[in-house]
PDB file of C-alpha atoms in Angstrom:
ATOM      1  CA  UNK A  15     119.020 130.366  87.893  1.00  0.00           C
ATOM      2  CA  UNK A  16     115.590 131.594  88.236  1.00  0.00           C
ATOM      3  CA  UNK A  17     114.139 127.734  87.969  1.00  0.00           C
ATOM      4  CA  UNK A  18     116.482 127.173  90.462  1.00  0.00           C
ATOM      5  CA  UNK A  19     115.158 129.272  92.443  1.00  0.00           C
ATOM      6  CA  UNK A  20     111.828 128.981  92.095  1.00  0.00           C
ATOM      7  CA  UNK A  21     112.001 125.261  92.472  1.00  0.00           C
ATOM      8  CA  UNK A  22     113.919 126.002  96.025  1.00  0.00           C
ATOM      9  CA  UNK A  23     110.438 128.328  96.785  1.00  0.00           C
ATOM     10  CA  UNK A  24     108.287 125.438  95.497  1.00  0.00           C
ATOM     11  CA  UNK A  25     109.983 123.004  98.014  1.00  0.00           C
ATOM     12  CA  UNK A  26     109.839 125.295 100.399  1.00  0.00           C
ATOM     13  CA  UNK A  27     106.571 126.280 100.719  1.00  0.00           C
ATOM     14  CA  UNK A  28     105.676 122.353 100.001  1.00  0.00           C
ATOM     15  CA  UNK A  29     107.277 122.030 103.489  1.00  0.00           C
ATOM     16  CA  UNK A  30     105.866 124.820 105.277  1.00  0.00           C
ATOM     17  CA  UNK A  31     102.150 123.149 104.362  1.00  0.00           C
ATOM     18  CA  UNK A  32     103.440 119.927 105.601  1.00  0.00           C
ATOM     19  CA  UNK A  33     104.977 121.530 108.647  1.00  0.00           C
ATOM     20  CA  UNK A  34     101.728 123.702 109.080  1.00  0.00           C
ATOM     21  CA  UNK A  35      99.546 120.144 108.353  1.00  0.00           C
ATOM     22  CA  UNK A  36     101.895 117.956 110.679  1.00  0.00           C
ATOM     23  CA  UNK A  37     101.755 120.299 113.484  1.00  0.00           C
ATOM     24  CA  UNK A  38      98.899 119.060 115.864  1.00  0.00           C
ATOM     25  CA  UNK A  39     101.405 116.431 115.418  1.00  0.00           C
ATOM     26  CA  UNK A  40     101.382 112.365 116.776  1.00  0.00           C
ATOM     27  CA  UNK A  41     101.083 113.653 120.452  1.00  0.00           C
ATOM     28  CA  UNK A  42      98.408 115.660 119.962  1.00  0.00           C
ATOM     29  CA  UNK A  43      95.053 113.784 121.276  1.00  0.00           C
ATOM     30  CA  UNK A  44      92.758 116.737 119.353  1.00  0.00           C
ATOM     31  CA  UNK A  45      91.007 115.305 116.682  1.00  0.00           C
ATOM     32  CA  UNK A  46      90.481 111.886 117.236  1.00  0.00           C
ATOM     33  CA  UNK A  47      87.652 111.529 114.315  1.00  0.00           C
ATOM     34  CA  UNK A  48      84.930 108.532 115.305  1.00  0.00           C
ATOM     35  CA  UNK A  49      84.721 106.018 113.138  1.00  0.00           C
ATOM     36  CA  UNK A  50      81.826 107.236 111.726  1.00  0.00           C
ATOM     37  CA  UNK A  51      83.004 110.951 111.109  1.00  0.00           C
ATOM     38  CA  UNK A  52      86.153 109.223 109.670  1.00  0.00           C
ATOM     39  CA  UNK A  53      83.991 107.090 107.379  1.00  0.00           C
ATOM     40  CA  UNK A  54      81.806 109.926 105.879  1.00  0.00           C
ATOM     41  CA  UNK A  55      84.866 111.897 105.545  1.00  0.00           C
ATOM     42  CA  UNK A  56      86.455 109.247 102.961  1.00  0.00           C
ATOM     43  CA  UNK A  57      83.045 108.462 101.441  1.00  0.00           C
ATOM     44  CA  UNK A  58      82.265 112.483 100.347  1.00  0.00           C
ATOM     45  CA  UNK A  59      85.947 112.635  98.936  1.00  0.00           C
ATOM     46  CA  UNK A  60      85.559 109.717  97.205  1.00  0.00           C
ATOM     47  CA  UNK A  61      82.265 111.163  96.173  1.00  0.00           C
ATOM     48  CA  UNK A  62      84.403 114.453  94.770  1.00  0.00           C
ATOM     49  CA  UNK A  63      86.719 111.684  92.560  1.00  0.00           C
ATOM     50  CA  UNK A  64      83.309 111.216  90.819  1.00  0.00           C
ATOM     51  CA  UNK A  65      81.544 114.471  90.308  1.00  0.00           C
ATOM     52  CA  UNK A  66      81.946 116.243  87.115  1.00  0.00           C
ATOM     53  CA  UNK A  67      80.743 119.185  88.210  1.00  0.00           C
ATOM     54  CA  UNK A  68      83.622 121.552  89.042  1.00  0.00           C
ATOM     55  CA  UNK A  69      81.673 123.605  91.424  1.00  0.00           C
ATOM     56  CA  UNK A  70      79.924 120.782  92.864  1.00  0.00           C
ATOM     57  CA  UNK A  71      83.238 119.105  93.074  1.00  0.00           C
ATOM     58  CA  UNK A  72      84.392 122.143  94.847  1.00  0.00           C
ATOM     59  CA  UNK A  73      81.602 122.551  96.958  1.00  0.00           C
ATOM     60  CA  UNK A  74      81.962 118.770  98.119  1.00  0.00           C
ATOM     61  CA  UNK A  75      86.286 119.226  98.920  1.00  0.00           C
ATOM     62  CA  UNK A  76      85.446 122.347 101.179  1.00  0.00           C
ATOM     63  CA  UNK A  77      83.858 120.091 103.277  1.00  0.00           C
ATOM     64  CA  UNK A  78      86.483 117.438 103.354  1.00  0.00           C
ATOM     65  CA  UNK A  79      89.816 118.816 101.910  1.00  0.00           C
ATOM     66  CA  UNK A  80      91.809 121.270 104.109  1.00  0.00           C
ATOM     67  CA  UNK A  81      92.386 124.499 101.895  1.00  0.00           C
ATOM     68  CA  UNK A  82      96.339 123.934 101.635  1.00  0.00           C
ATOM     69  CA  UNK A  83      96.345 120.159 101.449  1.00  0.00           C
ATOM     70  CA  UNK A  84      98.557 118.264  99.276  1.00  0.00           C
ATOM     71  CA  UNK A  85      97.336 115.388  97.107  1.00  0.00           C
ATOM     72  CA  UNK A  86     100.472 113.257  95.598  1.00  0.00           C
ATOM     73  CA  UNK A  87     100.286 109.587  93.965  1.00  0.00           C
ATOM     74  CA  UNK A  88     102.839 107.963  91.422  1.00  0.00           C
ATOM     75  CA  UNK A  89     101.891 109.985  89.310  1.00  0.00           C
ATOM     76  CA  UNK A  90     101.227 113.510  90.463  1.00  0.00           C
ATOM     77  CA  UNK A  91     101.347 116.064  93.003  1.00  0.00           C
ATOM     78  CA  UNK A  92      99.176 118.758  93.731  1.00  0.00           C
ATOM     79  CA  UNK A  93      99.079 120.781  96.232  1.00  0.00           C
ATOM     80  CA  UNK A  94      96.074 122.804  97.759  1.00  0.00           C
ATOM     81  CA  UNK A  95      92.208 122.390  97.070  1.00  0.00           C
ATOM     82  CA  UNK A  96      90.951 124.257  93.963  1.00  0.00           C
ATOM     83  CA  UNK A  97      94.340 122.371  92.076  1.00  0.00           C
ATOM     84  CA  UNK A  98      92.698 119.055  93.679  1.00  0.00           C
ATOM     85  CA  UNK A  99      89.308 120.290  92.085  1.00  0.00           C
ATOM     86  CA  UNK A 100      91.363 120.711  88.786  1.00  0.00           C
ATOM     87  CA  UNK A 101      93.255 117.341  89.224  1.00  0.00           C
ATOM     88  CA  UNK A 102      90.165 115.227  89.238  1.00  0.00           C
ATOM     89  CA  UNK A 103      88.930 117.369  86.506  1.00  0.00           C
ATOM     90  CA  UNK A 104      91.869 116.420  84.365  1.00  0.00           C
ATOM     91  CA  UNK A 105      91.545 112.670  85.677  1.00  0.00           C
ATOM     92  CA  UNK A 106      87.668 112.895  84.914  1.00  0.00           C
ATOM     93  CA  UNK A 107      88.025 114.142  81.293  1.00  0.00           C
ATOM     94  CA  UNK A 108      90.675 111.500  80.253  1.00  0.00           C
ATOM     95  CA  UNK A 109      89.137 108.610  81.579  1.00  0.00           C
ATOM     96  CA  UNK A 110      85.209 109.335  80.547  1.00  0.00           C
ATOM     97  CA  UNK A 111      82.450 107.186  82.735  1.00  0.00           C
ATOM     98  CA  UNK A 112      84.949 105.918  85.164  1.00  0.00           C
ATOM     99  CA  UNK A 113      84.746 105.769  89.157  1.00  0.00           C
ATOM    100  CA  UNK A 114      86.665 105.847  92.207  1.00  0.00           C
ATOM    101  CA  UNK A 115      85.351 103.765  94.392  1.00  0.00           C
ATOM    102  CA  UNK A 116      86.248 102.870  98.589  1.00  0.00           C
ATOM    103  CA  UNK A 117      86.631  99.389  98.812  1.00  0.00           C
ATOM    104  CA  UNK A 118      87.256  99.425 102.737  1.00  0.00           C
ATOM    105  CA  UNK A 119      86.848 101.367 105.897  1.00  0.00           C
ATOM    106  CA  UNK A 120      89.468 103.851 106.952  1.00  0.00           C
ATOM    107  CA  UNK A 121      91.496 103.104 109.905  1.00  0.00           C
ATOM    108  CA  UNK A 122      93.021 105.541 112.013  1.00  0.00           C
ATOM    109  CA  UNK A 123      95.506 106.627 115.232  1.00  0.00           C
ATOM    110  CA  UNK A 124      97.881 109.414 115.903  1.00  0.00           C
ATOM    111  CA  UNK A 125      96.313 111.877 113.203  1.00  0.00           C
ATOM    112  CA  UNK A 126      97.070 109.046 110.474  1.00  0.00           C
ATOM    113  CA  UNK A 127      94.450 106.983 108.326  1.00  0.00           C
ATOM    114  CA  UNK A 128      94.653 104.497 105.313  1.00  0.00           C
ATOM    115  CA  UNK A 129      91.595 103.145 103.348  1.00  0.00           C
ATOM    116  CA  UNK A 130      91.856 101.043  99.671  1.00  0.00           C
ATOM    117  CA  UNK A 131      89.697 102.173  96.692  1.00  0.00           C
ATOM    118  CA  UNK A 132      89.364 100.748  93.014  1.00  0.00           C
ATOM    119  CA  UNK A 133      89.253 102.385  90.031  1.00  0.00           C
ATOM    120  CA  UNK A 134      86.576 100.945  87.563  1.00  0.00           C
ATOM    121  CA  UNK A 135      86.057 101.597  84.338  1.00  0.00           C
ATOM    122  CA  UNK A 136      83.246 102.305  82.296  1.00  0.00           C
ATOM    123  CA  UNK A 137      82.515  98.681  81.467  1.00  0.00           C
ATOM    124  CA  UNK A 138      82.557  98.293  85.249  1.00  0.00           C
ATOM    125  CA  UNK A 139      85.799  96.542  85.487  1.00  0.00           C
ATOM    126  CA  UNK A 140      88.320  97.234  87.989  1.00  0.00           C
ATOM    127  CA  UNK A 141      91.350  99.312  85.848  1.00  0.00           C
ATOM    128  CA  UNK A 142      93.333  99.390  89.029  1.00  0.00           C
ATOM    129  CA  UNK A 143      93.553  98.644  92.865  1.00  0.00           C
ATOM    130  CA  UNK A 144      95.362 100.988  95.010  1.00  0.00           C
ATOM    131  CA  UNK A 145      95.426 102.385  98.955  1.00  0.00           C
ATOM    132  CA  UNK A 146      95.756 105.897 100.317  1.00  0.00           C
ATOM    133  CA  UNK A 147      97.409 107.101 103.490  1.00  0.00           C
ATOM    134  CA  UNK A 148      97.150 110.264 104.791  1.00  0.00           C
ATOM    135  CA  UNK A 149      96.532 112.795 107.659  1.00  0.00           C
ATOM    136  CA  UNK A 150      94.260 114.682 108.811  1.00  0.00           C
ATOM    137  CA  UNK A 151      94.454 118.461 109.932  1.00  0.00           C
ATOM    138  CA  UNK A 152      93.845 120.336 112.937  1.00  0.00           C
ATOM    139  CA  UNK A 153      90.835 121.287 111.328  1.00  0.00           C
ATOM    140  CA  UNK A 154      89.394 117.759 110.980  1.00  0.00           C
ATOM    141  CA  UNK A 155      89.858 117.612 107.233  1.00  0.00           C
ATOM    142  CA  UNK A 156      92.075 115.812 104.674  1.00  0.00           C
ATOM    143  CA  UNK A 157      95.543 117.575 104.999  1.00  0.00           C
ATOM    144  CA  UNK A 158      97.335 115.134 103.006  1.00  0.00           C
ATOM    145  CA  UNK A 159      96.635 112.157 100.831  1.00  0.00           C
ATOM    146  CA  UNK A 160      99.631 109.803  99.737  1.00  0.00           C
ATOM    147  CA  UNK A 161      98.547 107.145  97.314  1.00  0.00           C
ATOM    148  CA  UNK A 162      99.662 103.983  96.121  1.00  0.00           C
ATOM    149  CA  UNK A 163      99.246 102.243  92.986  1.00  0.00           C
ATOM    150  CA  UNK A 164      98.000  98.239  92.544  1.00  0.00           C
ATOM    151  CA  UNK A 165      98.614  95.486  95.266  1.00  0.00           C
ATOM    152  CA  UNK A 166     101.854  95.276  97.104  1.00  0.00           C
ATOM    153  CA  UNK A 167     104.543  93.483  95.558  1.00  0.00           C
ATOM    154  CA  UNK A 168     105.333  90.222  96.927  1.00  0.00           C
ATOM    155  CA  UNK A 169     108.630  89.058  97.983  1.00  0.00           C
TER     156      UNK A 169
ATOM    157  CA  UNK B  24     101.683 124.501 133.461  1.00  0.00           C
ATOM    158  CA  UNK B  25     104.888 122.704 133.097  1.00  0.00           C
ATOM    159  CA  UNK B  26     102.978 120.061 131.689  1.00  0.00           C
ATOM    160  CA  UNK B  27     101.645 122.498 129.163  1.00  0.00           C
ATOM    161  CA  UNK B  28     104.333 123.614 127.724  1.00  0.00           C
ATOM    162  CA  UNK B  29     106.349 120.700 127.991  1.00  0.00           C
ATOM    163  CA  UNK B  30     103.493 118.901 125.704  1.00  0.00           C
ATOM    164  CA  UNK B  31     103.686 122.449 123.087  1.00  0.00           C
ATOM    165  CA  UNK B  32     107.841 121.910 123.129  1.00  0.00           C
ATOM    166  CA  UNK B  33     106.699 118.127 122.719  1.00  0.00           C
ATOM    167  CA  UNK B  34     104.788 119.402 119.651  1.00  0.00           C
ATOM    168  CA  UNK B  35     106.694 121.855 118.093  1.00  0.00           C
ATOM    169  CA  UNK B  36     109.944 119.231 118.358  1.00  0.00           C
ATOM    170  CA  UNK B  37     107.591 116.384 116.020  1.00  0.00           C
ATOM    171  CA  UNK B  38     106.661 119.158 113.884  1.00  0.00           C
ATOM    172  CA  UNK B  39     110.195 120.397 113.437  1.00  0.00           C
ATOM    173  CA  UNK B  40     111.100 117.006 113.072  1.00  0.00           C
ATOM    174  CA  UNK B  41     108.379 116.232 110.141  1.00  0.00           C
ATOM    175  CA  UNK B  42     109.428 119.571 108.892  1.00  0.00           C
ATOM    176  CA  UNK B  43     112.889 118.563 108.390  1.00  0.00           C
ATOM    177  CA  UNK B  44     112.127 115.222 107.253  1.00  0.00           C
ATOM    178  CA  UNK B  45     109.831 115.971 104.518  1.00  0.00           C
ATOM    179  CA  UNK B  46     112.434 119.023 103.217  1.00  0.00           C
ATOM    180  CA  UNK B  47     113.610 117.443 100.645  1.00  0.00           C
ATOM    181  CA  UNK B  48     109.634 117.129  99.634  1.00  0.00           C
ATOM    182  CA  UNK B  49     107.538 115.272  97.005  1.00  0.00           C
ATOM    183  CA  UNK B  50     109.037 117.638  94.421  1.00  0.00           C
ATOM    184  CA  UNK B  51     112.584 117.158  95.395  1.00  0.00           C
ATOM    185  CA  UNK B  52     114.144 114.661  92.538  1.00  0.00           C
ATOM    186  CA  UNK B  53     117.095 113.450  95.155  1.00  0.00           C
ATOM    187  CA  UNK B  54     117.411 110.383  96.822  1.00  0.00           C
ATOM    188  CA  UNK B  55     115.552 108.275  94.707  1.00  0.00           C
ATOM    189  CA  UNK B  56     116.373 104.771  95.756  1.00  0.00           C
ATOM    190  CA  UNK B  57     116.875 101.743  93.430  1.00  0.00           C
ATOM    191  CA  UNK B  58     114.296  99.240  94.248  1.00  0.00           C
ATOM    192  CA  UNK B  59     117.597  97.146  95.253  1.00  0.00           C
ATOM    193  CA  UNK B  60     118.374  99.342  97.633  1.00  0.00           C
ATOM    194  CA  UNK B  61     115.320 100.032  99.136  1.00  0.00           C
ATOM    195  CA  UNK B  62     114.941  96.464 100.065  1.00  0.00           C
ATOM    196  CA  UNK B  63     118.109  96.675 101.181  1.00  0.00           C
ATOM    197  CA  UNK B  64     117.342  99.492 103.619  1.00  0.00           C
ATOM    198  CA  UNK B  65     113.792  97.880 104.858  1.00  0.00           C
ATOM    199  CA  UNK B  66     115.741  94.154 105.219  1.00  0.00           C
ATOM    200  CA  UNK B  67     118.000  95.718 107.647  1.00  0.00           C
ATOM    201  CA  UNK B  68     115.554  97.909 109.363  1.00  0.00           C
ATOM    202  CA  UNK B  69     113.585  94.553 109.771  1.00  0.00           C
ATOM    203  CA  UNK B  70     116.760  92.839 110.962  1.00  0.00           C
ATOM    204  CA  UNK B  71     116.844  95.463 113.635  1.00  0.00           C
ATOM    205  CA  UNK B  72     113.460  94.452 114.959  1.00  0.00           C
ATOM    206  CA  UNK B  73     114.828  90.743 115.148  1.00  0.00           C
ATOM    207  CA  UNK B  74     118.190  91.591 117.414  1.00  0.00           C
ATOM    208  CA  UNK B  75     118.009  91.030 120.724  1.00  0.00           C
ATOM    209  CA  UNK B  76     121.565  92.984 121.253  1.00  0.00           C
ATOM    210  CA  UNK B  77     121.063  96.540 122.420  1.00  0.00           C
ATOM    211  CA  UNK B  78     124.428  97.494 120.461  1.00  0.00           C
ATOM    212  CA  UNK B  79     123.941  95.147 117.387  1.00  0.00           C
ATOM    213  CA  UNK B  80     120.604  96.847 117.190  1.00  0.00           C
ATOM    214  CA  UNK B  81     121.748 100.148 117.154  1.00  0.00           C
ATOM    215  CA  UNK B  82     124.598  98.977 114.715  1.00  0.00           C
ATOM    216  CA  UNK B  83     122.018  98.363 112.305  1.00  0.00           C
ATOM    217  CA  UNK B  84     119.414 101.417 113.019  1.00  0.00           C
ATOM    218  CA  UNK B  85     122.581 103.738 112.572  1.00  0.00           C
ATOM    219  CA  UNK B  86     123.133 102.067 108.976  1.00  0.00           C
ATOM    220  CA  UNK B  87     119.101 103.089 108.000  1.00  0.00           C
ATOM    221  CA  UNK B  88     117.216 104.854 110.286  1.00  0.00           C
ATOM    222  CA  UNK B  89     118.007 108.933 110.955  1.00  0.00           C
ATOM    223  CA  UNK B  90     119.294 109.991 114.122  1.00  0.00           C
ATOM    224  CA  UNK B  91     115.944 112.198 114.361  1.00  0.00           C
ATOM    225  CA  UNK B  92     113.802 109.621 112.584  1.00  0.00           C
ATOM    226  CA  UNK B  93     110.084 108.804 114.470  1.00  0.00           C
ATOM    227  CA  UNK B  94     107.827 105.496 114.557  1.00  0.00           C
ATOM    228  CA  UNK B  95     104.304 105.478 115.159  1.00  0.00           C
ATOM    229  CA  UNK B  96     101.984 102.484 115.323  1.00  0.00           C
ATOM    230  CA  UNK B  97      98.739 102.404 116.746  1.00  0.00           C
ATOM    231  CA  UNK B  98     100.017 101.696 120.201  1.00  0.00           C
ATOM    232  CA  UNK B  99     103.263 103.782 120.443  1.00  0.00           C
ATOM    233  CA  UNK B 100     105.443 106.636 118.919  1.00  0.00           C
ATOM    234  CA  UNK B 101     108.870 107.099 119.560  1.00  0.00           C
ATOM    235  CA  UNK B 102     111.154 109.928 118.166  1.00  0.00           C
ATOM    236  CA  UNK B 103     114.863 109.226 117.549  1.00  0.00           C
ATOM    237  CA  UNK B 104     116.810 106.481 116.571  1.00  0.00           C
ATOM    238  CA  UNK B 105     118.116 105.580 120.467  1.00  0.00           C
ATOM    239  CA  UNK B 106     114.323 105.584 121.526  1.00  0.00           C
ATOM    240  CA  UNK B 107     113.628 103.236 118.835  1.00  0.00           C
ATOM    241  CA  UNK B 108     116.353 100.470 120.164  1.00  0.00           C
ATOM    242  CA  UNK B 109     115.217 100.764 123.110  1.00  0.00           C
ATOM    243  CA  UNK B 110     111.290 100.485 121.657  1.00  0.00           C
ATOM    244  CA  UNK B 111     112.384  97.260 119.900  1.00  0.00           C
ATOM    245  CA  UNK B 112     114.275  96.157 122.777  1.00  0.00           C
ATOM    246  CA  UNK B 113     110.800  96.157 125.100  1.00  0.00           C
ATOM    247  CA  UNK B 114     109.130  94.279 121.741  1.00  0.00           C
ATOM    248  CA  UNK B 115     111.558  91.783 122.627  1.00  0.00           C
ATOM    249  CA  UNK B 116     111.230  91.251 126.003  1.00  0.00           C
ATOM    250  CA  UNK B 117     107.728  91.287 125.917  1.00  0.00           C
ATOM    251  CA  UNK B 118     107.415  88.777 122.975  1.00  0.00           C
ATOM    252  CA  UNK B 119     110.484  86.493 123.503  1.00  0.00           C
ATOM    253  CA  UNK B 120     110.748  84.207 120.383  1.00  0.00           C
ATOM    254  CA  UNK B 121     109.028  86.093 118.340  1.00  0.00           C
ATOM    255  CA  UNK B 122     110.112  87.939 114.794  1.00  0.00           C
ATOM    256  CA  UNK B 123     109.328  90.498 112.189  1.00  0.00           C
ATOM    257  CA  UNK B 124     109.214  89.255 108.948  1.00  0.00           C
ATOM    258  CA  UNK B 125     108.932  91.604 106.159  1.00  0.00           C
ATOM    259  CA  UNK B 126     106.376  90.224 103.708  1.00  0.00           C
ATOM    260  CA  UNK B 127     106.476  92.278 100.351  1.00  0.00           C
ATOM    261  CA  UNK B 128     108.443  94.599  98.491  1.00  0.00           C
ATOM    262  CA  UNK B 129     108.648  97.823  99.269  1.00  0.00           C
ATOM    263  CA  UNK B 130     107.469 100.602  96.639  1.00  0.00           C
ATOM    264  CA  UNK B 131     108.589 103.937  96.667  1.00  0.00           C
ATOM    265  CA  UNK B 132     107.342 107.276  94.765  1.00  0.00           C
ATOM    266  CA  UNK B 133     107.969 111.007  96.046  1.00  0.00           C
ATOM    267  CA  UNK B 134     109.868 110.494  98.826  1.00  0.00           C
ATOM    268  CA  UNK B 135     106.969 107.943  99.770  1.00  0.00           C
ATOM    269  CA  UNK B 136     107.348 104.143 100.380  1.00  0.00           C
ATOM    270  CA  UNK B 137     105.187 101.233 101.460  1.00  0.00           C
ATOM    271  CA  UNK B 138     106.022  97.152 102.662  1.00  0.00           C
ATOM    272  CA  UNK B 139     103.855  94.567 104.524  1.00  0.00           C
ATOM    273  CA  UNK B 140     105.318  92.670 107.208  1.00  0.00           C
ATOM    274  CA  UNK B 141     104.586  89.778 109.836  1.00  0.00           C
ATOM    275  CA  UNK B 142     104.711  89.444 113.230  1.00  0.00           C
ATOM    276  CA  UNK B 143     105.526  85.558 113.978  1.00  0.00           C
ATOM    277  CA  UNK B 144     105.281  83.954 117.051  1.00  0.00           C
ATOM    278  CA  UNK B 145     107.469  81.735 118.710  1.00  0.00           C
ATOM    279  CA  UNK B 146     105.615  79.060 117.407  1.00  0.00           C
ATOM    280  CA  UNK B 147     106.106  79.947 114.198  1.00  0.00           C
ATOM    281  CA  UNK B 148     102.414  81.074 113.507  1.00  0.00           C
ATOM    282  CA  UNK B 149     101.515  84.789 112.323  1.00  0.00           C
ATOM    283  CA  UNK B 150     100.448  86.918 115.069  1.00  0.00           C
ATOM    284  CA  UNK B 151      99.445  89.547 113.213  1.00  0.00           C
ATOM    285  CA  UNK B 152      99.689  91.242 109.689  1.00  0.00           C
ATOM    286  CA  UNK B 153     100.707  94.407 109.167  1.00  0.00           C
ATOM    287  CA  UNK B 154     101.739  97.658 106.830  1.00  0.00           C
ATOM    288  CA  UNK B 155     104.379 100.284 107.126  1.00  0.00           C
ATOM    289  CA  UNK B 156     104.243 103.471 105.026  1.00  0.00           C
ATOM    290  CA  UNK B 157     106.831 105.840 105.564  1.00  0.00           C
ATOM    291  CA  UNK B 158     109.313 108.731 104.367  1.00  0.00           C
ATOM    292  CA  UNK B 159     113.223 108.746 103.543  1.00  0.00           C
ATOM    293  CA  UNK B 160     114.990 111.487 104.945  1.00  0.00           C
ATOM    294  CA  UNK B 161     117.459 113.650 102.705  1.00  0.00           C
ATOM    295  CA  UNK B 162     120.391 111.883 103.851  1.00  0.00           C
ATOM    296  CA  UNK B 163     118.967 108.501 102.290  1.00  0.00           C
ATOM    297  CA  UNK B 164     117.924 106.728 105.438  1.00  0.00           C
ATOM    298  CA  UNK B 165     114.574 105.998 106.989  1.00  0.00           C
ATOM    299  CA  UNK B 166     112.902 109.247 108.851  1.00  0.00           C
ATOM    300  CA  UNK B 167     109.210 108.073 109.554  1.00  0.00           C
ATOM    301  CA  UNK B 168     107.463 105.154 109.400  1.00  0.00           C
ATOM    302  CA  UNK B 169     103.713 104.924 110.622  1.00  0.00           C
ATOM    303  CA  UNK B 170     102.264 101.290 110.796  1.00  0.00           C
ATOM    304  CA  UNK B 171      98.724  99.734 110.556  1.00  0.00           C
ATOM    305  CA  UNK B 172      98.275  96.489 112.326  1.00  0.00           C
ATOM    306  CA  UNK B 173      96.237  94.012 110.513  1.00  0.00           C
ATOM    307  CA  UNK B 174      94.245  93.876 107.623  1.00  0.00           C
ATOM    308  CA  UNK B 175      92.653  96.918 105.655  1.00  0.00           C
ATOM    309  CA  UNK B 176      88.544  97.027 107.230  1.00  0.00           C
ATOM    310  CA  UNK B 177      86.570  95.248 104.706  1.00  0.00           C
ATOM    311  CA  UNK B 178      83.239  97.330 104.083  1.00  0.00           C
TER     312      UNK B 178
END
């Protein structure tokens, strides 16, 4: 009963922070980033994908990363900033010498964005395509980050 | 004034709307499609773009898309499913002749899915690319899509 419950509280307060990071909503026309703000935005969390550093990490995801954001790919789901800083700690440590890299420009409209990456490994091989959609927050930052995995599947 | 608060109703009615949708939340283990029937649900949403029939259309939109379900691209947004027949139903008027073709599978995780589709002109010839990322609803059926038109920015 009490996993129950606390797995009702867990969904619950995962959709209060998308409620609260959804709520300058489609119509709102605060926030437009320019391409250029949108571009530095994606390059210093990609940047934070390859810092080992945990405080430099953090230091480089306050800038970017709203505090209550939710990261989720196929794989995981975390939700908030210092777990983020944690994530890529945990991603860091298990793949040693690898990078996240952008592999396009961001596009954006109506608080939405998507960009493609690559993860290479430490022979400097490409382990795995994949794109990221997401919002941004009233604040500006990166609210929420869906990710997907390789190239889409053709027909 | 009106205007105002009309836009903050406006507001807080997406972000009820989002909050509802994404309820069931990445953590939520229900409603996982099979990959059959997720291509089953975006064929027939895809369908919908392609009838010219105000009633066939909505026929179709009631099978997959939620009564409270929104679509954003970078040109429009419309909230609930009547708003969308009648969205597709000015597609179709403006671009007589001319289909959606979905162009990949679709790939799902958390609640999350993705598919690429083309817009063909009468002629046959692609118009434009595109990619649709969206959210299922609780109830199984399509509750937000948000489209990017054309390919991802190369850097």
């Amino acid at each position: 009963m009490e996993g129950k419950s606390m797995k009702k509280i867990s969904r619950f307060s995962i959709a209060l922070t998308l409620f609260m990071a959804m709520f300058a909503g489609p119509t709102s026309a605060q926030h437009v980033p320019s391409q250029g703000a949108l571009d530095e935005l994606v390059k210093m969390y990609c940047a934070a994908w390859n810092e080992p550093d945990a405080q430099h990490r953090r230091e480089l995801l306050e800038k970017v990363w709203a505090s209550e954001g939710t990261y989720t790919d196929p794989q995981s789901h975390v939700e908030g900033r210092e777990a983020l800083v944690e994530h890529i700690g945990r991603f860091l440590k298990n793949s040693p010498g690898a990078r996240i890299i952008q592999s396009s420009r961001a596009d954006f409209h109506h608080g939405m964005f998507r960009f493609a990456w690559k993860f290479v490994g430490r022979d400097g091989k490409t382990v795995m395509e994949g794109i990221d959609f997401g919002a941004l927050g009233p604040d500006g930052k990166l609210q929420r980050i869906v990710g997907f995995f390789g190239s889409i599947k053709p027909l």
